[in-house]
Coordinates of C-alpha atoms in Angstrom, one line a residue:
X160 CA 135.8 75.4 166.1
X161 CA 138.5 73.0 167.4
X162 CA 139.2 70.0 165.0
X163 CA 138.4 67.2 167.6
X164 CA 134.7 69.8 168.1
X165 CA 134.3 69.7 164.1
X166 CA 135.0 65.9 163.3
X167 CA 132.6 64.8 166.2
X168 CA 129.9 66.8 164.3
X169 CA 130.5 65.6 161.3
X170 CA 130.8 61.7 162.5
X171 CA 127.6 62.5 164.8
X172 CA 125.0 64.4 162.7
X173 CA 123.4 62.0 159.7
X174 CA 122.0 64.2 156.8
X175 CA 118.2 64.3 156.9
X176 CA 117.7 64.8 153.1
X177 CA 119.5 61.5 152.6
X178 CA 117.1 59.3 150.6
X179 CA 116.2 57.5 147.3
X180 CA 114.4 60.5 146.4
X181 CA 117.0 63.7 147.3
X182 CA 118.8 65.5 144.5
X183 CA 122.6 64.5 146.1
X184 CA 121.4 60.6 146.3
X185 CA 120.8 60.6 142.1
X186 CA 123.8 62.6 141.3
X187 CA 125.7 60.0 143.5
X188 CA 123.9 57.3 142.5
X189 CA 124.3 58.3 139.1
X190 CA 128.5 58.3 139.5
X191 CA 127.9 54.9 141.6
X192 CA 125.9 53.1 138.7
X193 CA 128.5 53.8 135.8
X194 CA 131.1 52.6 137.7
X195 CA 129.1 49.5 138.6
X196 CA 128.2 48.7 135.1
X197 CA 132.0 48.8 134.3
X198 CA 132.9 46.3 136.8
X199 CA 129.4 43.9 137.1
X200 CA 131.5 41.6 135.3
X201 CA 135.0 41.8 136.1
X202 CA 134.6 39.9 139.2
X203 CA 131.8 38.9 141.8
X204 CA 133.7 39.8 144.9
X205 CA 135.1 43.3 143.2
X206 CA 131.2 44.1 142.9
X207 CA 129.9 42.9 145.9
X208 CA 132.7 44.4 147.8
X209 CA 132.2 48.0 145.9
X210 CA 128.2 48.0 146.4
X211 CA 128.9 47.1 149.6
X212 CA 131.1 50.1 150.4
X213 CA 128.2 52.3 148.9
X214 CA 125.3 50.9 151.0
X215 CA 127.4 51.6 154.4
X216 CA 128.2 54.9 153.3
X217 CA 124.5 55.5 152.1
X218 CA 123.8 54.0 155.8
X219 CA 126.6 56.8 157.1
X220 CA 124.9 59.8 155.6
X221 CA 121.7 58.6 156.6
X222 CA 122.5 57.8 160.4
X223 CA 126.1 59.6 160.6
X224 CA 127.8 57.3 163.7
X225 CA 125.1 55.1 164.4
X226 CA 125.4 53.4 160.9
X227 CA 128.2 51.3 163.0
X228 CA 125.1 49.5 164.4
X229 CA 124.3 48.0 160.8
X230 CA 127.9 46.4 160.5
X231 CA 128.0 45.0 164.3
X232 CA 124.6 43.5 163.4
X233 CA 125.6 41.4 160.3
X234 CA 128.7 40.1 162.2
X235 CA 127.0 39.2 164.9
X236 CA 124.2 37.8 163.2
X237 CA 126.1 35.8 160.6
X238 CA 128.9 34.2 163.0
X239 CA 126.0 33.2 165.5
X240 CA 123.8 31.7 163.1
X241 CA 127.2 29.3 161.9
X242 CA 127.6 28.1 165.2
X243 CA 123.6 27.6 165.7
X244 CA 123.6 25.7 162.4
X245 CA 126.5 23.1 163.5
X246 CA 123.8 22.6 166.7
X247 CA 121.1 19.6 167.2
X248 CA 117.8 19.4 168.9
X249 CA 117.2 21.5 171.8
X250 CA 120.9 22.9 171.4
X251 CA 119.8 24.2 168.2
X252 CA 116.5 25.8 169.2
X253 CA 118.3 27.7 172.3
X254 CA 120.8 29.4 170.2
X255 CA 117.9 30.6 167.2
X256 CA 116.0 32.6 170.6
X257 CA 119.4 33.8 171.7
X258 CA 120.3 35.1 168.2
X259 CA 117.0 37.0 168.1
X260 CA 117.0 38.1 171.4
X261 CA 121.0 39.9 170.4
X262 CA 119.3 41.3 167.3
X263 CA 116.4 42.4 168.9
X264 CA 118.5 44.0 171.8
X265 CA 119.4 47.1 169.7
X266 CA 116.0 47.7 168.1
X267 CA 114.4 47.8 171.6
X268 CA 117.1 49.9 173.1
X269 CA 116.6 52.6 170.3
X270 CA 112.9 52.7 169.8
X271 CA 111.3 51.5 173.1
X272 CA 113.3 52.4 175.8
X273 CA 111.5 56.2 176.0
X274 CA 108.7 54.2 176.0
X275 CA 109.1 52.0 179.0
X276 CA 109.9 54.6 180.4
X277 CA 107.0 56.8 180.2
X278 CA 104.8 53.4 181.3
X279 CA 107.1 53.3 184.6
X280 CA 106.8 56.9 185.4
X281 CA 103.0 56.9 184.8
X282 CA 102.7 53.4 186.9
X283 CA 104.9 55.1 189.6
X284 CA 104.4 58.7 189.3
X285 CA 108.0 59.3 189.3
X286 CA 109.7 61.8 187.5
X287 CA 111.4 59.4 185.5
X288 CA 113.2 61.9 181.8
X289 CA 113.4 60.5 178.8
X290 CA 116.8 60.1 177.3
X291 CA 118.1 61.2 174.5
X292 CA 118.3 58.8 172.0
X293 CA 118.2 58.9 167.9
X294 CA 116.4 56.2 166.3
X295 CA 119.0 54.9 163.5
X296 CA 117.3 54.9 160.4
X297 CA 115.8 51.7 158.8
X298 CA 116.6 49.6 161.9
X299 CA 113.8 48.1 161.7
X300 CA 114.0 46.9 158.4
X301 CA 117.5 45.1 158.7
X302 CA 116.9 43.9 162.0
X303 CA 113.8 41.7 160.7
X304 CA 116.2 40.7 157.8
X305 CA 118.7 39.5 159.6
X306 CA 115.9 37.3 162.0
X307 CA 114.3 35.6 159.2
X308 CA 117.7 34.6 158.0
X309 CA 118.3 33.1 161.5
X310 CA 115.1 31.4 161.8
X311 CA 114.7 30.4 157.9
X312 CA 118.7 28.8 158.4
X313 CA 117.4 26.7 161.8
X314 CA 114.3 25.2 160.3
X315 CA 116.2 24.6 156.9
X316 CA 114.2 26.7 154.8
X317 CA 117.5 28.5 153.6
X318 CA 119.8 25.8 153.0
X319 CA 122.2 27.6 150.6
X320 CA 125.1 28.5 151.8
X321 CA 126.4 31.8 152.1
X322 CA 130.0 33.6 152.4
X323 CA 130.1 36.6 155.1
X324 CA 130.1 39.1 152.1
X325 CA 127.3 37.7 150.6
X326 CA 125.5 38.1 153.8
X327 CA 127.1 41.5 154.5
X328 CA 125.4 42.7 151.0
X329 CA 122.3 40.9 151.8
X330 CA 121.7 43.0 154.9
X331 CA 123.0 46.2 154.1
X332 CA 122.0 46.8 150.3
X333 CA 121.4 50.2 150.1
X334 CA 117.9 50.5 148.1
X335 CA 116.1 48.3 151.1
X336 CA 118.3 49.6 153.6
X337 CA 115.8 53.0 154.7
X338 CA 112.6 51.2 154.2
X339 CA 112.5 47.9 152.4
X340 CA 110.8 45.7 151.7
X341 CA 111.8 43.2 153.7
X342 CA 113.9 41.1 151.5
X343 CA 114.4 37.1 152.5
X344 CA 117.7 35.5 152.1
X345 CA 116.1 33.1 149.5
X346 CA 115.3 36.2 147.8
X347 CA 118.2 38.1 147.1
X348 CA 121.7 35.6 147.8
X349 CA 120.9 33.4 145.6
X350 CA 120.8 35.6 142.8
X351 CA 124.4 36.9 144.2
X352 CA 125.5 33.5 143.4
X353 CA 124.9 34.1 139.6
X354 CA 126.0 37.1 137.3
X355 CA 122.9 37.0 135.3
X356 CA 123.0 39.3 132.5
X357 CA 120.9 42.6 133.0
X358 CA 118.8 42.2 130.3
X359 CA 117.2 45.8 128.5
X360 CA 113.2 44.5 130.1
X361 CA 115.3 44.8 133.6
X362 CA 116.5 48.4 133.2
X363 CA 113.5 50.1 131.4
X364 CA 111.0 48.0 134.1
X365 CA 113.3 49.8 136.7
X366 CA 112.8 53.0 135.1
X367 CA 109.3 52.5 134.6
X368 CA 109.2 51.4 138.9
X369 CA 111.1 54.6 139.5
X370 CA 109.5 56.7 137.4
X371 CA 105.9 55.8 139.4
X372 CA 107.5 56.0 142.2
X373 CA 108.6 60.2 141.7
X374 CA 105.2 60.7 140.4
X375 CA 103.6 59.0 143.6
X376 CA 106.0 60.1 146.2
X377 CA 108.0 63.4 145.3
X378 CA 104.6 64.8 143.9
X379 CA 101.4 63.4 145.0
X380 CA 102.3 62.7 148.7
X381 CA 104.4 65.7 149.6
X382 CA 101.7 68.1 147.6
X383 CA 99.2 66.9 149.5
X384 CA 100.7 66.8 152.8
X385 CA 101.0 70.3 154.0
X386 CA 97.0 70.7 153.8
X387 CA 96.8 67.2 155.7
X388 CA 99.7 68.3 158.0
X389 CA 97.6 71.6 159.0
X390 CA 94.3 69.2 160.2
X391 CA 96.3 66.9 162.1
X392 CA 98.4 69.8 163.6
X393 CA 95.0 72.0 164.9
X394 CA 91.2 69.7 164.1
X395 CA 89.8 72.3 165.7
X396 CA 90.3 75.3 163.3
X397 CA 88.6 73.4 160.2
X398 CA 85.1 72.0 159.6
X399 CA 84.2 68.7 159.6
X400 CA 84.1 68.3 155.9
X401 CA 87.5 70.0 155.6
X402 CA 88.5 67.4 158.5
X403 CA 86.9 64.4 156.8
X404 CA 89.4 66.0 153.0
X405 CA 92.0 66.1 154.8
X406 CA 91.8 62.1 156.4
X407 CA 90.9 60.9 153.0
X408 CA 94.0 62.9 151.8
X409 CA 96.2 61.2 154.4
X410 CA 95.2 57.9 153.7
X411 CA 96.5 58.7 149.9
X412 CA 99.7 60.3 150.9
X413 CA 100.8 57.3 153.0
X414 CA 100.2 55.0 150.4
X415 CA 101.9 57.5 148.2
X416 CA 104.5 57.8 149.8
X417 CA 105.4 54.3 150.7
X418 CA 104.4 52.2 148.3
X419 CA 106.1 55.0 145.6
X420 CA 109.4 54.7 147.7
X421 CA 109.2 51.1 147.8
X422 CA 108.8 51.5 143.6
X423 CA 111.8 53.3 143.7
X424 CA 113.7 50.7 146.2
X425 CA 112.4 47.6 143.4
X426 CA 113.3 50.0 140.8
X427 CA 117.1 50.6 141.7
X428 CA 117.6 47.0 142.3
X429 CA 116.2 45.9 138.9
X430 CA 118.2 48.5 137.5
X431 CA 121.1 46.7 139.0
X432 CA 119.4 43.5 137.8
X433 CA 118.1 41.6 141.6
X434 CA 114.5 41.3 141.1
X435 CA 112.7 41.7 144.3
X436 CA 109.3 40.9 145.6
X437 CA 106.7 43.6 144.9
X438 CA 105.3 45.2 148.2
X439 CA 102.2 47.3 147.2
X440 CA 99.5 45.6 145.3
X441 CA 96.6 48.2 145.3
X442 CA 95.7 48.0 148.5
X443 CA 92.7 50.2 148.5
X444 CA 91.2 47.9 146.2
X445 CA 90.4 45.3 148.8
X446 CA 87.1 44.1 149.9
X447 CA 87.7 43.5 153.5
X448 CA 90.5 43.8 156.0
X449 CA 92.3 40.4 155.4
X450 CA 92.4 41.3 151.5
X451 CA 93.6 44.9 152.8
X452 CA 96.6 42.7 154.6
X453 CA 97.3 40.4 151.8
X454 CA 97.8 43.9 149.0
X455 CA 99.1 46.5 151.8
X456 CA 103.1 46.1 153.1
X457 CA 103.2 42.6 151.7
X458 CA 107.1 42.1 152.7
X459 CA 105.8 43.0 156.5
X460 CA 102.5 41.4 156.9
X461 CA 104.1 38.5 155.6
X462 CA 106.9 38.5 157.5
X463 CA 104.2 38.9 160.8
X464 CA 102.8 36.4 159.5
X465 CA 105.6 33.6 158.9
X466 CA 107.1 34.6 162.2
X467 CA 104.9 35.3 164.6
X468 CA 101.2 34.0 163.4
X469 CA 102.0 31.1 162.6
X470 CA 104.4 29.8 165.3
X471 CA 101.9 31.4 167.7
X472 CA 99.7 28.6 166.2
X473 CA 98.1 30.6 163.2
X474 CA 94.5 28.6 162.8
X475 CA 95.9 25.0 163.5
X476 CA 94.5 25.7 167.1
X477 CA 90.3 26.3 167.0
X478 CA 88.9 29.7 166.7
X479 CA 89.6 31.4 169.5
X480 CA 93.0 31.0 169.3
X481 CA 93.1 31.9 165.9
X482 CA 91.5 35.2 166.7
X483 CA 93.9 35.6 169.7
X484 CA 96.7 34.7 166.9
X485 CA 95.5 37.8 164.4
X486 CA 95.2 40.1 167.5
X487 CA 98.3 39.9 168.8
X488 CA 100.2 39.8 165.4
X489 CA 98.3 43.5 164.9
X490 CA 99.0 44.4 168.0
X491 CA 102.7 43.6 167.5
X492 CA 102.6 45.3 164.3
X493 CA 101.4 48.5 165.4
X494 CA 104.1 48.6 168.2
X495 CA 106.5 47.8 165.1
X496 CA 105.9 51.3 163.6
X497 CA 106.9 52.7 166.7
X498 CA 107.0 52.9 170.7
X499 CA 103.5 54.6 170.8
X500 CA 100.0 54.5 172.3
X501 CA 98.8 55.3 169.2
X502 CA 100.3 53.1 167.2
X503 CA 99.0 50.7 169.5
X504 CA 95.6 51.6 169.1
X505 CA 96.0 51.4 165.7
X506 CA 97.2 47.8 165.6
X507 CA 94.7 46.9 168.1
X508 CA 91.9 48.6 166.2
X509 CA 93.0 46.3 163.0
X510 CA 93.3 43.1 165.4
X511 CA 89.6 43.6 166.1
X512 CA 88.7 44.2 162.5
X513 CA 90.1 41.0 161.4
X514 CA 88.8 39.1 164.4
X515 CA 85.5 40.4 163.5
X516 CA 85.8 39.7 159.8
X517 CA 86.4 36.1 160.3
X518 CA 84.2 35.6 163.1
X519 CA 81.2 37.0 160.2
X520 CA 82.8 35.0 157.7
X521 CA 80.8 32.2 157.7
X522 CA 77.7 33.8 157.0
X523 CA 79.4 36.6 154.6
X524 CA 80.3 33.4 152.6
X525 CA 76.8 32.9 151.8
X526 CA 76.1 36.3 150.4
X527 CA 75.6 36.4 146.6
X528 CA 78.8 38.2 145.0
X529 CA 77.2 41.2 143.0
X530 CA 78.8 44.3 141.9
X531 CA 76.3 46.0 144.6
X532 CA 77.7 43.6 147.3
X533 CA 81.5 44.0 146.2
X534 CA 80.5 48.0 146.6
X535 CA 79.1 48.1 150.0
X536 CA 82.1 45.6 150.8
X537 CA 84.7 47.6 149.6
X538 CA 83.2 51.2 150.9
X539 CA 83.2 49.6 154.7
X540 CA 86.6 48.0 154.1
X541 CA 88.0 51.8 153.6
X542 CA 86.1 53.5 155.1
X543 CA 87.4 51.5 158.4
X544 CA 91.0 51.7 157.1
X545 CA 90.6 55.7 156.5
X546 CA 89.4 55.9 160.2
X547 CA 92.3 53.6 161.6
X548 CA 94.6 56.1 160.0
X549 CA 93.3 59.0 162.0
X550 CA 95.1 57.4 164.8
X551 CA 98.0 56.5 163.3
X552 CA 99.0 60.2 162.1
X553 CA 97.5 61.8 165.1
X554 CA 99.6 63.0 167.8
X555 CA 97.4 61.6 170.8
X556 CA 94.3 60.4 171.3
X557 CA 92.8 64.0 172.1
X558 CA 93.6 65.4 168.6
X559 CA 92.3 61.7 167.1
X560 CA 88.7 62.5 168.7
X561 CA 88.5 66.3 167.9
X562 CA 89.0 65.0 164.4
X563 CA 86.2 62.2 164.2
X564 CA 84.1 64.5 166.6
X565 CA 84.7 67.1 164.1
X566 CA 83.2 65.1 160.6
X567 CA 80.5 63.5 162.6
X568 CA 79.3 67.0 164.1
X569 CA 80.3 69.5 161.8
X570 CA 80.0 68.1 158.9
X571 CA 77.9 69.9 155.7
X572 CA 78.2 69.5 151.8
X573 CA 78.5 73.4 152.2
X574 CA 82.1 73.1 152.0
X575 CA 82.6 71.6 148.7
X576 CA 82.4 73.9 145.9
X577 CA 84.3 76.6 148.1
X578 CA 87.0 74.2 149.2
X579 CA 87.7 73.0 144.7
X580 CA 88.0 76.4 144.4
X581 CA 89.9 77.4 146.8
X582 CA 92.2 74.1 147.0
X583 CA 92.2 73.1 143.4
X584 CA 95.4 71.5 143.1
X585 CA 95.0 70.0 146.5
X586 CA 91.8 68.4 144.7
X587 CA 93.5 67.4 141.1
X588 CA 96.1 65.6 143.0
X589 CA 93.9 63.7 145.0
X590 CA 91.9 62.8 142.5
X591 CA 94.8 61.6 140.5
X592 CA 96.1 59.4 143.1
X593 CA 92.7 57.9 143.5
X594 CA 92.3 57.6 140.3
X595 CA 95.8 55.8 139.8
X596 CA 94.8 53.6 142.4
X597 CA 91.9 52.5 141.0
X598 CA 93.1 51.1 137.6
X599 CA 92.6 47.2 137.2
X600 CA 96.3 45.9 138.0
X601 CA 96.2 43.8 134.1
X602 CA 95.8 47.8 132.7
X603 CA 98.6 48.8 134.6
X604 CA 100.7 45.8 133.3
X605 CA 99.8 46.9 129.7
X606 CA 100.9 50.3 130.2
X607 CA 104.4 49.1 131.7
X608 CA 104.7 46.7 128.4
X609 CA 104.0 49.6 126.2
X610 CA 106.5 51.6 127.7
X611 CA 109.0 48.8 127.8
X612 CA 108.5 48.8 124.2
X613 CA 108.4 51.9 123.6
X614 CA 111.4 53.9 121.5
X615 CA 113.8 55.1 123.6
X616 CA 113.2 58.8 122.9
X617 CA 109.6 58.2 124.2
X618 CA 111.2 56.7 127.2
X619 CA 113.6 59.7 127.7
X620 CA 111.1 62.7 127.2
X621 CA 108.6 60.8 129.9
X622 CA 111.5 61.1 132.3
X623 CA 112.0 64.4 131.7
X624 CA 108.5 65.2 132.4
X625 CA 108.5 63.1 135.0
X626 CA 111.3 65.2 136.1
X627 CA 110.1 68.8 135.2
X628 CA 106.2 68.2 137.1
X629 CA 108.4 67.0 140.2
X630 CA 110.7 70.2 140.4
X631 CA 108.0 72.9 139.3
X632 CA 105.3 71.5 142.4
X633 CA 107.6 70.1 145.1
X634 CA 107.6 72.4 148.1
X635 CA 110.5 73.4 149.2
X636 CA 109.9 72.5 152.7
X637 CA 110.6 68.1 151.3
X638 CA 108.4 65.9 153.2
X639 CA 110.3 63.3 155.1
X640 CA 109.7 59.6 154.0
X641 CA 106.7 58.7 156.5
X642 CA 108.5 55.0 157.1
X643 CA 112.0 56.1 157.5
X644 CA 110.8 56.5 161.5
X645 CA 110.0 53.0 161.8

């Protein structure tokens, strides 16, 4: 192969087992974090500049050449938002729309130019191809960083102010960088400001967030998602109960998987000592669809909500417009996970469920609040998030309906006692995520204490266990990170 041939291969292809969770991330991590330990202190612009150079080569082997797009976005981004900030009045307010519109520019050229173009061949049944374009990974993650630091600088809610490195390790620090959360800048730069020491609760509540994280990621989610792959790949060649397992089973592995990456993400940076905001907070524990909002993807639904809700008016402006307000936000948010009709659906499917919940809310107020209500509250609550992910993991809308045609028609109890037998890990693991998911959050705090406190041998022989039930189930076929798409 001709050297020009070789290096454009090399520069072009990113690796697609790059991630917080891949065996060549920890042994490079590993190498990174001793040498950042050695030189945390030395000097603030030393460290900044040398976890910098990490994240955009963590960036690199994610995206190969199209990690450029992460480095032109925090230039552009920070020199604009100077010059808006030295703007008054209407001045002002032009160049915060411009500055989202240039950092919007990329995210809509890479995920949702395919899409416009499948609507325009449909509305003119031309034979409009698709291009061939790679969607960079975690794009939209940084680019809704970098817009809340915009709009946070023009209406003065981020007054601190911050050097082009400090932004540049804002935007592009690696453990948000493939999937958040999304971090604001009055989050994370003013702890850049101050070289606090990392204190011993720091590092073991990182391990602690990392450790969770392996269990729920690299070995309940990708267990379980090869049997939920095979129902959402062919409905039709299961029963309904075997349909309905493996639903339930996605609805775990999603959770799994993200909120135990997002463990990992938190953990790393405590490690490194930034304390970020937690994004999971037992989600499946809600008792209705607003609550579901409030505990699931906390960094975006409030981000949705601080950015769009409310400056579409959030409920300053009567009912219906507050309804309108959640729809579209849903809406919006389904279309943020990517330029599909079902992902549409599935936003619009929660816009109606939150329309609906408030419109009943006034006379769900005046229910008495027993344990038999809270029950029947939360069963409906996920029961109706369980069915909106049907259509978020299916392929079309054909496959969606075979599916809930399938546990509403062929359906039987039948099933159960040959499906434990014959899927009993499936089952365990299932059951253990569910079961995980269920403890009271105040238990959960307890066991992170005790482990905190714990000796350190204790500390060291749960990792290697951790370690060991990770390597002796994971299949060999990885499962990519669900979010790294979006």
């Amino acid at each position: 192969m001709p050297l020009s041939d070789y290096l454009h291969q090399y520069l072009s292809a990113p690796d697609n087992t790059w991630s917080l969770v891949s065996i060549s991330f920890a042994v490079t991590f590993i190498i990174f974090f001793g040498i950042y330990i050695l030189i945390r202190h030395s000097s603030k612009v030393t460290m900044m500049c040398y976890v910098l150079a990490f994240s955009l080569f963590f960036a690199y082997k994610a995206n190969g050449i199209l990690m450029l797009l992460l480095p032109a976005t925090v230039l552009a981004s920070y020199y604009l938002t100077r010059l808006m900030n030295k703007k008054e009045g209407k001045e002002r307010l032009k160049w915060m729309w411009f500055i989202v519109v240039v950092d919007l520019l990329p995210l809509f050229y890479y995920k949702y130019t395919n899409f416009f173009i499948e609507i325009l061949r449909d509305l003119t049944s031309s034979n409009f191809s698709p291009l061939s374009i790679i969607l960079p990974v975690g794009i939209s993650f940084y680019t809704f960083q970098a817009i809340s630091y915009t709009v946070d600088v023009y209406k003065k809610r981020f007054t601190l102010e911050t050097s082009l490195l400090e932004y540049a390790f804002y935007l592009t620090f690696f453990p948000l960088l493939m999937a958040g959360p999304i971090t604001r800048a009055e989050t994370l730069i003013p702890q850049l400001k101050h070289r606090y020491h990392i204190t011993d609760t720091q590092v073991y509540t990182g391990l602690w967030l990392i450790m969770v994280g392996l269990v729920k990621k690299a070995l309940i989610a990708d267990y379980i998602a090869q049997y939920n792959n095979w129902i959402f790949d062919d409905p039709t060649a299961y029963s309904g109960f075997e349909n309905l397992m493996g639903v339930m089973g996605y609805s775990l592995q999603i959770f799994c998987d993200f909120s135990g990456y997002s463990d990992i993400s938190i953990g790393i940076a405590m490690l490194m000592g930034y304390e970020l905001k937690e994004n999971f907070r037992y989600p499946y524990q809600s008792l209705n669809l607003q609550e579901f909002w409030h505990r699931w993807h906390i960094s975006l639904s409030t981000w949705f909500r601080d950015y769009l809700y409310i400056p579409l008016g959030g409920n300053r402006k009567g009912k219906l417009r507050t309804y309108f307000n959640n729809f579209i936000s849903m809406v919006v948010a389904g279309l943020w996970h990517g330029a599909s009709w079902m992902f549409f659906f599935w936003g619009v499917l929660h816009g109606i469920g939150l329309v609906v919940h408030k419109f009943c809310r006034q006379w769900l107020d005046k229910i008495e609040n027993t344990w038999y209500v809270k029950f029947v509250a939360w069963a409906i609550t996920y029961s109706y998030v369980m069915f909106t992910w049907v259509f978020f993991r299916s392929p079309n809308l054909h496959t969606a309906f075979e599916i809930i045609k399938k546990v509403f028609t062929d359906f039987s109890w039948a099933y159960l006692v040959p499906f434990v037998e014959t899927r009993t890990a499936w089952v365990v693991f299932v059951a253990l995520g569910m079961g995980l998911h269920a403890i009271r959050e105040r238990h959960t705090e307890r066991l992170k204490q005790r482990f905190i406190d714990s000796p350190i041998t204790l500390k060291v022989i749960l990792l290697f266990i951790v370690l060991q039930l990770v390597i002796n189930f994971r299949l060999n076929d990885i499962q990519p990170f669900i979010y790294a798409q979006f």
